[in-house]
Amino acid sequence: MHPADEQFSEIYRSTYPAVLAYCARRLGRLDAEDATMDVFAVLWRRFPSFDRDHPLPWLYRVAHGVVRNRQRTVRRKRALGLRLASVPSYPVESPDAVVVQRERDRTVRKALMGLSTRDQEILRLAAWEGLKVREIAAVVGCSEAAAEQRLRRATKRLGRVLPSSIRLAIEAPTPIRPTENPHGI
Amino acid sequence: MESDAIIAVLAEADPVPNPERFAAMLDIQGRAPTAHGEPAGGGRVIGADREGDSRARLVAMLAGVAIVVLVVLGSVALRADGGSAPASPEDLGMAFIDARDTWDVDRSMEMMTRDVFISDGWIGTRGEYAQALAWYEATGWRFHGERCQEQTYTTENLYVCDYTFDNAWSRAIGLESFGGSFFTLKIEDDQISSVLNWYVYNDFGPLVWDVFTAWVAEVHPEGVAIIFSEGMDVPATTPDALDLWRQYTDEFVDSR
């Protein structure tokens, strides 16, 4: 196998789940698979000039464009609600906890959807893709300082639109929320 | 810190908290190829499916070939170039670009499935694609296919087709064709079911689009509201708008 083929395969294997998740978070399950294929088709075409040491920010940047285009089309076809609903959820231990957690997650996601698309994207990159400010800057195409400022402002705006029950929990002296992701990521 | 806590709350609301598990759930991992389209693990299954379906596929293929032959016989008289039906997906990809280059709506529509997914700038549906071709004609766009290649790594039936483009404005300004753009086309059963246009705008935007739109805004400010449908990014394609696009393009070319 040609070394470039091996590198492509390695990058594809190692980054596929992350890119698929990125697309699924924004498009839902059905469109996510096709969108992910589009992202890797772009990578395949651009591979000779691609920074192979830092694939994810670049892939997220491509995915951002692909997702945006798909969202436009999906909006046109008036199918977005159905598709977003198709993302699977993950069970946690107690049934009560599931109900409470799911309700809170829905509330938080709804609050997020109320922000501008730019705010939504930078918050998702930080919270869902788990990117550092430097990586966020690379994805959205701005300086690190600008990314930090945008993230800070977006976070404040999200904080303002969260329901008071969640805000109070955040502002409590002893955080009730664990610092680790409860899903074990 | 409050902002960290807000991010943590949002992280908990992640609809895909475990990407690896999510990918596994969709049974994508099993389809992950090693290279050149040879799937690791899932390859045997896909191959077996193919074998099992071979007879049905053969019948479908023969029927497809018969339909294509009929379509070609019916449409060959209408073709300016007198060309034959695409012999391969790569040829179909090149023919798709050629139909775009000649603003051929009928031919373009024939190549795409009825429910084709299109992600092509402001074009998202078959109807918008047809409107776009009318606009390309009014403004003198040309698309030159360079090559189509199958992208064999991630999925079947995906083809990447490079092209260059120019239009009446760029030619009037004295610029060469713009390269670096490509389509990724999903081609199944001799039809295109997905179109993604990776359109490189970096040079064309400032060197051509901005120049032309600034000229229109200065010379024909009254026409701006007619020829654009969203700000100054998306062209309107009503009959009146297309007439103006044609008129303004001719005037712009004459003014250079």
PDB file of N, CA and C in Angstrom, chain A residues 42-123:
ATOM      1  N   VAL A  42     -13.972  15.156   0.697  1.00  0.00           N
ATOM      2  CA  VAL A  42     -13.181  16.393   0.588  1.00  0.00           C
ATOM      3  C   VAL A  42     -11.768  16.138   1.087  1.00  0.00           C
ATOM      4  N   LEU A  43     -11.662  15.421   2.204  1.00  0.00           N
ATOM      5  CA  LEU A  43     -10.323  15.087   2.724  1.00  0.00           C
ATOM      6  C   LEU A  43      -9.533  14.303   1.675  1.00  0.00           C
ATOM      7  N   TRP A  44     -10.187  13.334   1.066  1.00  0.00           N
ATOM      8  CA  TRP A  44      -9.511  12.491   0.067  1.00  0.00           C
ATOM      9  C   TRP A  44      -8.960  13.347  -1.059  1.00  0.00           C
ATOM     10  N   ARG A  45      -9.770  14.314  -1.489  1.00  0.00           N
ATOM     11  CA  ARG A  45      -9.344  15.169  -2.603  1.00  0.00           C
ATOM     12  C   ARG A  45      -8.209  16.095  -2.185  1.00  0.00           C
ATOM     13  N   ARG A  46      -8.288  16.559  -0.952  1.00  0.00           N
ATOM     14  CA  ARG A  46      -7.297  17.533  -0.473  1.00  0.00           C
ATOM     15  C   ARG A  46      -6.128  16.884   0.262  1.00  0.00           C
ATOM     16  N   PHE A  47      -6.077  15.571   0.270  1.00  0.00           N
ATOM     17  CA  PHE A  47      -5.118  14.896   1.137  1.00  0.00           C
ATOM     18  C   PHE A  47      -3.658  15.274   0.879  1.00  0.00           C
ATOM     19  N   PRO A  48      -3.249  15.452  -0.384  1.00  0.00           N
ATOM     20  CA  PRO A  48      -1.842  15.784  -0.619  1.00  0.00           C
ATOM     21  C   PRO A  48      -1.381  17.042   0.126  1.00  0.00           C
ATOM     22  N   SER A  49      -2.265  18.015   0.318  1.00  0.00           N
ATOM     23  CA  SER A  49      -1.845  19.260   0.975  1.00  0.00           C
ATOM     24  C   SER A  49      -2.403  19.368   2.392  1.00  0.00           C
ATOM     25  N   PHE A  50      -2.794  18.273   2.941  1.00  0.00           N
ATOM     26  CA  PHE A  50      -3.503  18.254   4.221  1.00  0.00           C
ATOM     27  C   PHE A  50      -2.508  18.142   5.378  1.00  0.00           C
ATOM     28  N   ASP A  51      -2.766  18.876   6.449  1.00  0.00           N
ATOM     29  CA  ASP A  51      -1.918  18.808   7.648  1.00  0.00           C
ATOM     30  C   ASP A  51      -2.270  17.532   8.423  1.00  0.00           C
ATOM     31  N   ARG A  52      -1.488  16.500   8.182  1.00  0.00           N
ATOM     32  CA  ARG A  52      -1.850  15.179   8.712  1.00  0.00           C
ATOM     33  C   ARG A  52      -1.615  15.041  10.204  1.00  0.00           C
ATOM     34  N   ASP A  53      -0.863  15.976  10.762  1.00  0.00           N
ATOM     35  CA  ASP A  53      -0.601  15.877  12.203  1.00  0.00           C
ATOM     36  C   ASP A  53      -1.774  16.391  13.029  1.00  0.00           C
ATOM     37  N   HIS A  54      -2.583  17.242  12.464  1.00  0.00           N
ATOM     38  CA  HIS A  54      -3.712  17.819  13.209  1.00  0.00           C
ATOM     39  C   HIS A  54      -4.995  17.709  12.396  1.00  0.00           C
ATOM     40  N   PRO A  55      -5.482  16.490  12.233  1.00  0.00           N
ATOM     41  CA  PRO A  55      -6.616  16.309  11.310  1.00  0.00           C
ATOM     42  C   PRO A  55      -7.947  16.849  11.806  1.00  0.00           C
ATOM     43  N   LEU A  56      -8.218  16.723  13.100  1.00  0.00           N
ATOM     44  CA  LEU A  56      -9.588  16.995  13.544  1.00  0.00           C
ATOM     45  C   LEU A  56     -10.068  18.431  13.343  1.00  0.00           C
ATOM     46  N   PRO A  57      -9.283  19.434  13.744  1.00  0.00           N
ATOM     47  CA  PRO A  57      -9.791  20.792  13.515  1.00  0.00           C
ATOM     48  C   PRO A  57     -10.118  21.044  12.045  1.00  0.00           C
ATOM     49  N   TRP A  58      -9.244  20.556  11.153  1.00  0.00           N
ATOM     50  CA  TRP A  58      -9.495  20.739   9.724  1.00  0.00           C
ATOM     51  C   TRP A  58     -10.764  20.008   9.309  1.00  0.00           C
ATOM     52  N   LEU A  59     -10.919  18.781   9.783  1.00  0.00           N
ATOM     53  CA  LEU A  59     -12.111  18.005   9.428  1.00  0.00           C
ATOM     54  C   LEU A  59     -13.381  18.664   9.965  1.00  0.00           C
ATOM     55  N   TYR A  60     -13.290  19.197  11.185  1.00  0.00           N
ATOM     56  CA  TYR A  60     -14.454  19.888  11.743  1.00  0.00           C
ATOM     57  C   TYR A  60     -14.790  21.121  10.909  1.00  0.00           C
ATOM     58  N   ARG A  61     -13.755  21.759  10.417  1.00  0.00           N
ATOM     59  CA  ARG A  61     -13.989  22.956   9.602  1.00  0.00           C
ATOM     60  C   ARG A  61     -14.715  22.579   8.305  1.00  0.00           C
ATOM     61  N   VAL A  62     -14.260  21.511   7.671  1.00  0.00           N
ATOM     62  CA  VAL A  62     -14.944  21.025   6.470  1.00  0.00           C
ATOM     63  C   VAL A  62     -16.364  20.607   6.825  1.00  0.00           C
ATOM     64  N   ALA A  63     -16.485  19.878   7.934  1.00  0.00           N
ATOM     65  CA  ALA A  63     -17.816  19.398   8.354  1.00  0.00           C
ATOM     66  C   ALA A  63     -18.752  20.576   8.614  1.00  0.00           C
ATOM     67  N   HIS A  64     -18.202  21.647   9.138  1.00  0.00           N
ATOM     68  CA  HIS A  64     -19.017  22.841   9.398  1.00  0.00           C
ATOM     69  C   HIS A  64     -19.683  23.309   8.101  1.00  0.00           C
ATOM     70  N   GLY A  65     -18.881  23.377   7.024  1.00  0.00           N
ATOM     71  CA  GLY A  65     -19.438  23.803   5.732  1.00  0.00           C
ATOM     72  C   GLY A  65     -20.442  22.805   5.175  1.00  0.00           C
ATOM     73  N   VAL A  66     -20.102  21.529   5.283  1.00  0.00           N
ATOM     74  CA  VAL A  66     -21.000  20.486   4.769  1.00  0.00           C
ATOM     75  C   VAL A  66     -22.321  20.511   5.530  1.00  0.00           C
ATOM     76  N   VAL A  67     -22.229  20.610   6.852  1.00  0.00           N
ATOM     77  CA  VAL A  67     -23.440  20.611   7.681  1.00  0.00           C
ATOM     78  C   VAL A  67     -24.299  21.829   7.367  1.00  0.00           C
ATOM     79  N   ARG A  68     -23.651  22.961   7.215  1.00  0.00           N
ATOM     80  CA  ARG A  68     -24.410  24.193   6.938  1.00  0.00           C
ATOM     81  C   ARG A  68     -25.193  24.055   5.628  1.00  0.00           C
ATOM     82  N   ASN A  69     -24.525  23.497   4.617  1.00  0.00           N
ATOM     83  CA  ASN A  69     -25.213  23.288   3.344  1.00  0.00           C
ATOM     84  C   ASN A  69     -26.366  22.315   3.485  1.00  0.00           C
ATOM     85  N   ARG A  70     -26.125  21.241   4.219  1.00  0.00           N
ATOM     86  CA  ARG A  70     -27.180  20.241   4.393  1.00  0.00           C
ATOM     87  C   ARG A  70     -28.343  20.825   5.191  1.00  0.00           C
ATOM     88  N   GLN A  71     -28.036  21.643   6.190  1.00  0.00           N
ATOM     89  CA  GLN A  71     -29.114  22.244   6.984  1.00  0.00           C
ATOM     90  C   GLN A  71     -30.009  23.109   6.112  1.00  0.00           C
ATOM     91  N   ARG A  72     -29.380  23.830   5.192  1.00  0.00           N
ATOM     92  CA  ARG A  72     -30.183  24.658   4.280  1.00  0.00           C
ATOM     93  C   ARG A  72     -31.142  23.780   3.489  1.00  0.00           C
ATOM     94  N   THR A  73     -30.611  22.700   2.959  1.00  0.00           N
ATOM     95  CA  THR A  73     -31.449  21.805   2.165  1.00  0.00           C
ATOM     96  C   THR A  73     -32.523  21.157   3.011  1.00  0.00           C
ATOM     97  N   VAL A  74     -32.124  20.716   4.185  1.00  0.00           N
ATOM     98  CA  VAL A  74     -33.084  20.043   5.063  1.00  0.00           C
ATOM     99  C   VAL A  74     -34.190  21.009   5.464  1.00  0.00           C
ATOM    100  N   ARG A  75     -33.800  22.244   5.744  1.00  0.00           N
ATOM    101  CA  ARG A  75     -34.818  23.248   6.085  1.00  0.00           C
ATOM    102  C   ARG A  75     -35.790  23.402   4.933  1.00  0.00           C
ATOM    103  N   ARG A  76     -35.210  23.398   3.733  1.00  0.00           N
ATOM    104  CA  ARG A  76     -36.083  23.538   2.566  1.00  0.00           C
ATOM    105  C   ARG A  76     -37.069  22.385   2.505  1.00  0.00           C
ATOM    106  N   LYS A  77     -36.618  21.231   2.851  1.00  0.00           N
ATOM    107  CA  LYS A  77     -37.486  20.057   2.747  1.00  0.00           C
ATOM    108  C   LYS A  77     -38.348  19.881   3.993  1.00  0.00           C
ATOM    109  N   ARG A  78     -38.220  20.798   4.904  1.00  0.00           N
ATOM    110  CA  ARG A  78     -39.067  20.807   6.108  1.00  0.00           C
ATOM    111  C   ARG A  78     -39.025  19.490   6.865  1.00  0.00           C
ATOM    112  N   ALA A  79     -37.832  18.925   6.973  1.00  0.00           N
ATOM    113  CA  ALA A  79     -37.724  17.634   7.651  1.00  0.00           C
ATOM    114  C   ALA A  79     -36.793  17.696   8.858  1.00  0.00           C
ATOM    115  N   LEU A  80     -36.369  18.879   9.221  1.00  0.00           N
ATOM    116  CA  LEU A  80     -35.339  18.981  10.258  1.00  0.00           C
ATOM    117  C   LEU A  80     -35.802  18.397  11.591  1.00  0.00           C
ATOM    118  N   GLY A  81     -37.033  18.702  11.986  1.00  0.00           N
ATOM    119  CA  GLY A  81     -37.509  18.228  13.282  1.00  0.00           C
ATOM    120  C   GLY A  81     -37.449  16.721  13.406  1.00  0.00           C
ATOM    121  N   LEU A  82     -37.908  16.044  12.375  1.00  0.00           N
ATOM    122  CA  LEU A  82     -37.893  14.579  12.382  1.00  0.00           C
ATOM    123  C   LEU A  82     -36.479  14.040  12.464  1.00  0.00           C
ATOM    124  N   ARG A  83     -35.595  14.650  11.701  1.00  0.00           N
ATOM    125  CA  ARG A  83     -34.243  14.140  11.653  1.00  0.00           C
ATOM    126  C   ARG A  83     -33.530  14.359  12.970  1.00  0.00           C
ATOM    127  N   LEU A  84     -33.700  15.526  13.583  1.00  0.00           N
ATOM    128  CA  LEU A  84     -33.045  15.765  14.862  1.00  0.00           C
ATOM    129  C   LEU A  84     -33.545  14.786  15.907  1.00  0.00           C
ATOM    130  N   ALA A  85     -34.804  14.432  15.812  1.00  0.00           N
ATOM    131  CA  ALA A  85     -35.373  13.524  16.799  1.00  0.00           C
ATOM    132  C   ALA A  85     -34.800  12.121  16.665  1.00  0.00           C
ATOM    133  N   SER A  86     -34.113  11.861  15.556  1.00  0.00           N
ATOM    134  CA  SER A  86     -33.657  10.497  15.339  1.00  0.00           C
ATOM    135  C   SER A  86     -32.307  10.195  15.977  1.00  0.00           C
ATOM    136  N   VAL A  87     -31.671  11.183  16.606  1.00  0.00           N
ATOM    137  CA  VAL A  87     -30.410  10.914  17.291  1.00  0.00           C
ATOM    138  C   VAL A  87     -30.702  10.051  18.514  1.00  0.00           C
ATOM    139  N   PRO A  88     -29.996   8.934  18.667  1.00  0.00           N
ATOM    140  CA  PRO A  88     -30.302   8.062  19.801  1.00  0.00           C
ATOM    141  C   PRO A  88     -29.857   8.680  21.116  1.00  0.00           C
ATOM    142  N   SER A  89     -30.529   8.320  22.181  1.00  0.00           N
ATOM    143  CA  SER A  89     -30.094   8.767  23.503  1.00  0.00           C
ATOM    144  C   SER A  89     -29.462   7.580  24.218  1.00  0.00           C
ATOM    145  N   TYR A  90     -28.781   7.869  25.305  1.00  0.00           N
ATOM    146  CA  TYR A  90     -28.024   6.839  25.999  1.00  0.00           C
ATOM    147  C   TYR A  90     -28.565   6.675  27.409  1.00  0.00           C
ATOM    148  N   PRO A  91     -28.935   5.484  27.795  1.00  0.00           N
ATOM    149  CA  PRO A  91     -29.493   5.286  29.122  1.00  0.00           C
ATOM    150  C   PRO A  91     -28.448   5.456  30.226  1.00  0.00           C
ATOM    151  N   VAL A  92     -28.896   5.970  31.357  1.00  0.00           N
ATOM    152  CA  VAL A  92     -28.051   5.998  32.557  1.00  0.00           C
ATOM    153  C   VAL A  92     -28.693   5.064  33.581  1.00  0.00           C
ATOM    154  N   GLU A  93     -28.118   5.009  34.767  1.00  0.00           N
ATOM    155  CA  GLU A  93     -28.477   3.946  35.702  1.00  0.00           C
ATOM    156  C   GLU A  93     -29.943   3.909  36.133  1.00  0.00           C
ATOM    157  N   SER A  94     -30.395   4.964  36.831  1.00  0.00           N
ATOM    158  CA  SER A  94     -31.719   4.909  37.439  1.00  0.00           C
ATOM    159  C   SER A  94     -32.788   5.456  36.504  1.00  0.00           C
ATOM    160  N   PRO A  95     -33.960   4.812  36.429  1.00  0.00           N
ATOM    161  CA  PRO A  95     -35.022   5.327  35.555  1.00  0.00           C
ATOM    162  C   PRO A  95     -35.424   6.758  35.920  1.00  0.00           C
ATOM    163  N   ASP A  96     -35.503   7.057  37.222  1.00  0.00           N
ATOM    164  CA  ASP A  96     -35.834   8.428  37.627  1.00  0.00           C
ATOM    165  C   ASP A  96     -34.784   9.405  37.113  1.00  0.00           C
ATOM    166  N   ALA A  97     -33.564   8.990  37.298  1.00  0.00           N
ATOM    167  CA  ALA A  97     -32.466   9.861  36.861  1.00  0.00           C
ATOM    168  C   ALA A  97     -32.532  10.081  35.354  1.00  0.00           C
ATOM    169  N   VAL A  98     -32.948   9.041  34.644  1.00  0.00           N
ATOM    170  CA  VAL A  98     -33.059   9.172  33.186  1.00  0.00           C
ATOM    171  C   VAL A  98     -34.045  10.267  32.836  1.00  0.00           C
ATOM    172  N   VAL A  99     -35.208  10.211  33.484  1.00  0.00           N
ATOM    173  CA  VAL A  99     -36.254  11.182  33.181  1.00  0.00           C
ATOM    174  C   VAL A  99     -35.774  12.599  33.493  1.00  0.00           C
ATOM    175  N   VAL A 100     -35.215  12.749  34.686  1.00  0.00           N
ATOM    176  CA  VAL A 100     -34.756  14.081  35.102  1.00  0.00           C
ATOM    177  C   VAL A 100     -33.649  14.571  34.170  1.00  0.00           C
ATOM    178  N   GLN A 101     -32.701  13.689  33.924  1.00  0.00           N
ATOM    179  CA  GLN A 101     -31.560  14.086  33.100  1.00  0.00           C
ATOM    180  C   GLN A 101     -32.003  14.432  31.680  1.00  0.00           C
ATOM    181  N   ARG A 102     -32.873  13.609  31.128  1.00  0.00           N
ATOM    182  CA  ARG A 102     -33.319  13.859  29.743  1.00  0.00           C
ATOM    183  C   ARG A 102     -34.086  15.174  29.652  1.00  0.00           C
ATOM    184  N   GLU A 103     -34.922  15.423  30.645  1.00  0.00           N
ATOM    185  CA  GLU A 103     -35.684  16.661  30.637  1.00  0.00           C
ATOM    186  C   GLU A 103     -34.741  17.861  30.709  1.00  0.00           C
ATOM    187  N   ARG A 104     -33.743  17.735  31.603  1.00  0.00           N
ATOM    188  CA  ARG A 104     -32.796  18.847  31.739  1.00  0.00           C
ATOM    189  C   ARG A 104     -31.970  19.015  30.456  1.00  0.00           C
ATOM    190  N   ASP A 105     -31.557  17.870  29.871  1.00  0.00           N
ATOM    191  CA  ASP A 105     -30.778  17.951  28.632  1.00  0.00           C
ATOM    192  C   ASP A 105     -31.588  18.621  27.518  1.00  0.00           C
ATOM    193  N   ARG A 106     -32.867  18.243  27.449  1.00  0.00           N
ATOM    194  CA  ARG A 106     -33.725  18.852  26.417  1.00  0.00           C
ATOM    195  C   ARG A 106     -33.835  20.353  26.630  1.00  0.00           C
ATOM    196  N   THR A 107     -33.988  20.729  27.901  1.00  0.00           N
ATOM    197  CA  THR A 107     -34.114  22.153  28.223  1.00  0.00           C
ATOM    198  C   THR A 107     -32.858  22.915  27.826  1.00  0.00           C
ATOM    199  N   VAL A 108     -31.718  22.306  28.135  1.00  0.00           N
ATOM    200  CA  VAL A 108     -30.444  22.969  27.819  1.00  0.00           C
ATOM    201  C   VAL A 108     -30.275  23.074  26.296  1.00  0.00           C
ATOM    202  N   ARG A 109     -30.605  21.996  25.595  1.00  0.00           N
ATOM    203  CA  ARG A 109     -30.454  22.034  24.126  1.00  0.00           C
ATOM    204  C   ARG A 109     -31.409  23.055  23.509  1.00  0.00           C
ATOM    205  N   LYS A 110     -32.598  23.141  24.094  1.00  0.00           N
ATOM    206  CA  LYS A 110     -33.570  24.119  23.588  1.00  0.00           C
ATOM    207  C   LYS A 110     -33.033  25.539  23.799  1.00  0.00           C
ATOM    208  N   ALA A 111     -32.446  25.761  24.969  1.00  0.00           N
ATOM    209  CA  ALA A 111     -31.854  27.083  25.234  1.00  0.00           C
ATOM    210  C   ALA A 111     -30.745  27.372  24.232  1.00  0.00           C
ATOM    211  N   LEU A 112     -29.952  26.360  23.962  1.00  0.00           N
ATOM    212  CA  LEU A 112     -28.861  26.523  22.989  1.00  0.00           C
ATOM    213  C   LEU A 112     -29.407  26.914  21.617  1.00  0.00           C
ATOM    214  N   MET A 113     -30.486  26.243  21.210  1.00  0.00           N
ATOM    215  CA  MET A 113     -31.058  26.510  19.884  1.00  0.00           C
ATOM    216  C   MET A 113     -31.599  27.932  19.761  1.00  0.00           C
ATOM    217  N   GLY A 114     -31.828  28.563  20.898  1.00  0.00           N
ATOM    218  CA  GLY A 114     -32.330  29.931  20.868  1.00  0.00           C
ATOM    219  C   GLY A 114     -31.250  30.965  20.607  1.00  0.00           C
ATOM    220  N   LEU A 115     -29.990  30.538  20.676  1.00  0.00           N
ATOM    221  CA  LEU A 115     -28.889  31.482  20.444  1.00  0.00           C
ATOM    222  C   LEU A 115     -28.609  31.611  18.943  1.00  0.00           C
ATOM    223  N   SER A 116     -27.753  32.556  18.603  1.00  0.00           N
ATOM    224  CA  SER A 116     -27.374  32.713  17.194  1.00  0.00           C
ATOM    225  C   SER A 116     -26.602  31.472  16.755  1.00  0.00           C
ATOM    226  N   THR A 117     -26.597  31.217  15.444  1.00  0.00           N
ATOM    227  CA  THR A 117     -25.895  30.019  14.953  1.00  0.00           C
ATOM    228  C   THR A 117     -24.409  30.093  15.290  1.00  0.00           C
ATOM    229  N   ARG A 118     -23.858  31.286  15.321  1.00  0.00           N
ATOM    230  CA  ARG A 118     -22.433  31.427  15.635  1.00  0.00           C
ATOM    231  C   ARG A 118     -22.166  31.049  17.095  1.00  0.00           C
ATOM    232  N   ASP A 119     -23.040  31.530  17.976  1.00  0.00           N
ATOM    233  CA  ASP A 119     -22.895  31.168  19.387  1.00  0.00           C
ATOM    234  C   ASP A 119     -23.075  29.665  19.586  1.00  0.00           C
ATOM    235  N   GLN A 120     -24.091  29.130  18.914  1.00  0.00           N
ATOM    236  CA  GLN A 120     -24.339  27.685  19.046  1.00  0.00           C
ATOM    237  C   GLN A 120     -23.108  26.883  18.654  1.00  0.00           C
ATOM    238  N   GLU A 121     -22.522  27.273  17.533  1.00  0.00           N
ATOM    239  CA  GLU A 121     -21.415  26.479  17.015  1.00  0.00           C
ATOM    240  C   GLU A 121     -20.217  26.514  17.961  1.00  0.00           C
ATOM    241  N   ILE A 122     -19.895  27.678  18.457  1.00  0.00           N
ATOM    242  CA  ILE A 122     -18.703  27.766  19.307  1.00  0.00           C
ATOM    243  C   ILE A 122     -18.941  27.031  20.640  1.00  0.00           C
ATOM    244  N   LEU A 123     -20.166  27.082  21.129  1.00  0.00           N
ATOM    245  CA  LEU A 123     -20.479  26.360  22.370  1.00  0.00           C
ATOM    246  C   LEU A 123     -20.450  24.855  22.152  1.00  0.00           C
TER     247      LEU A 123
END
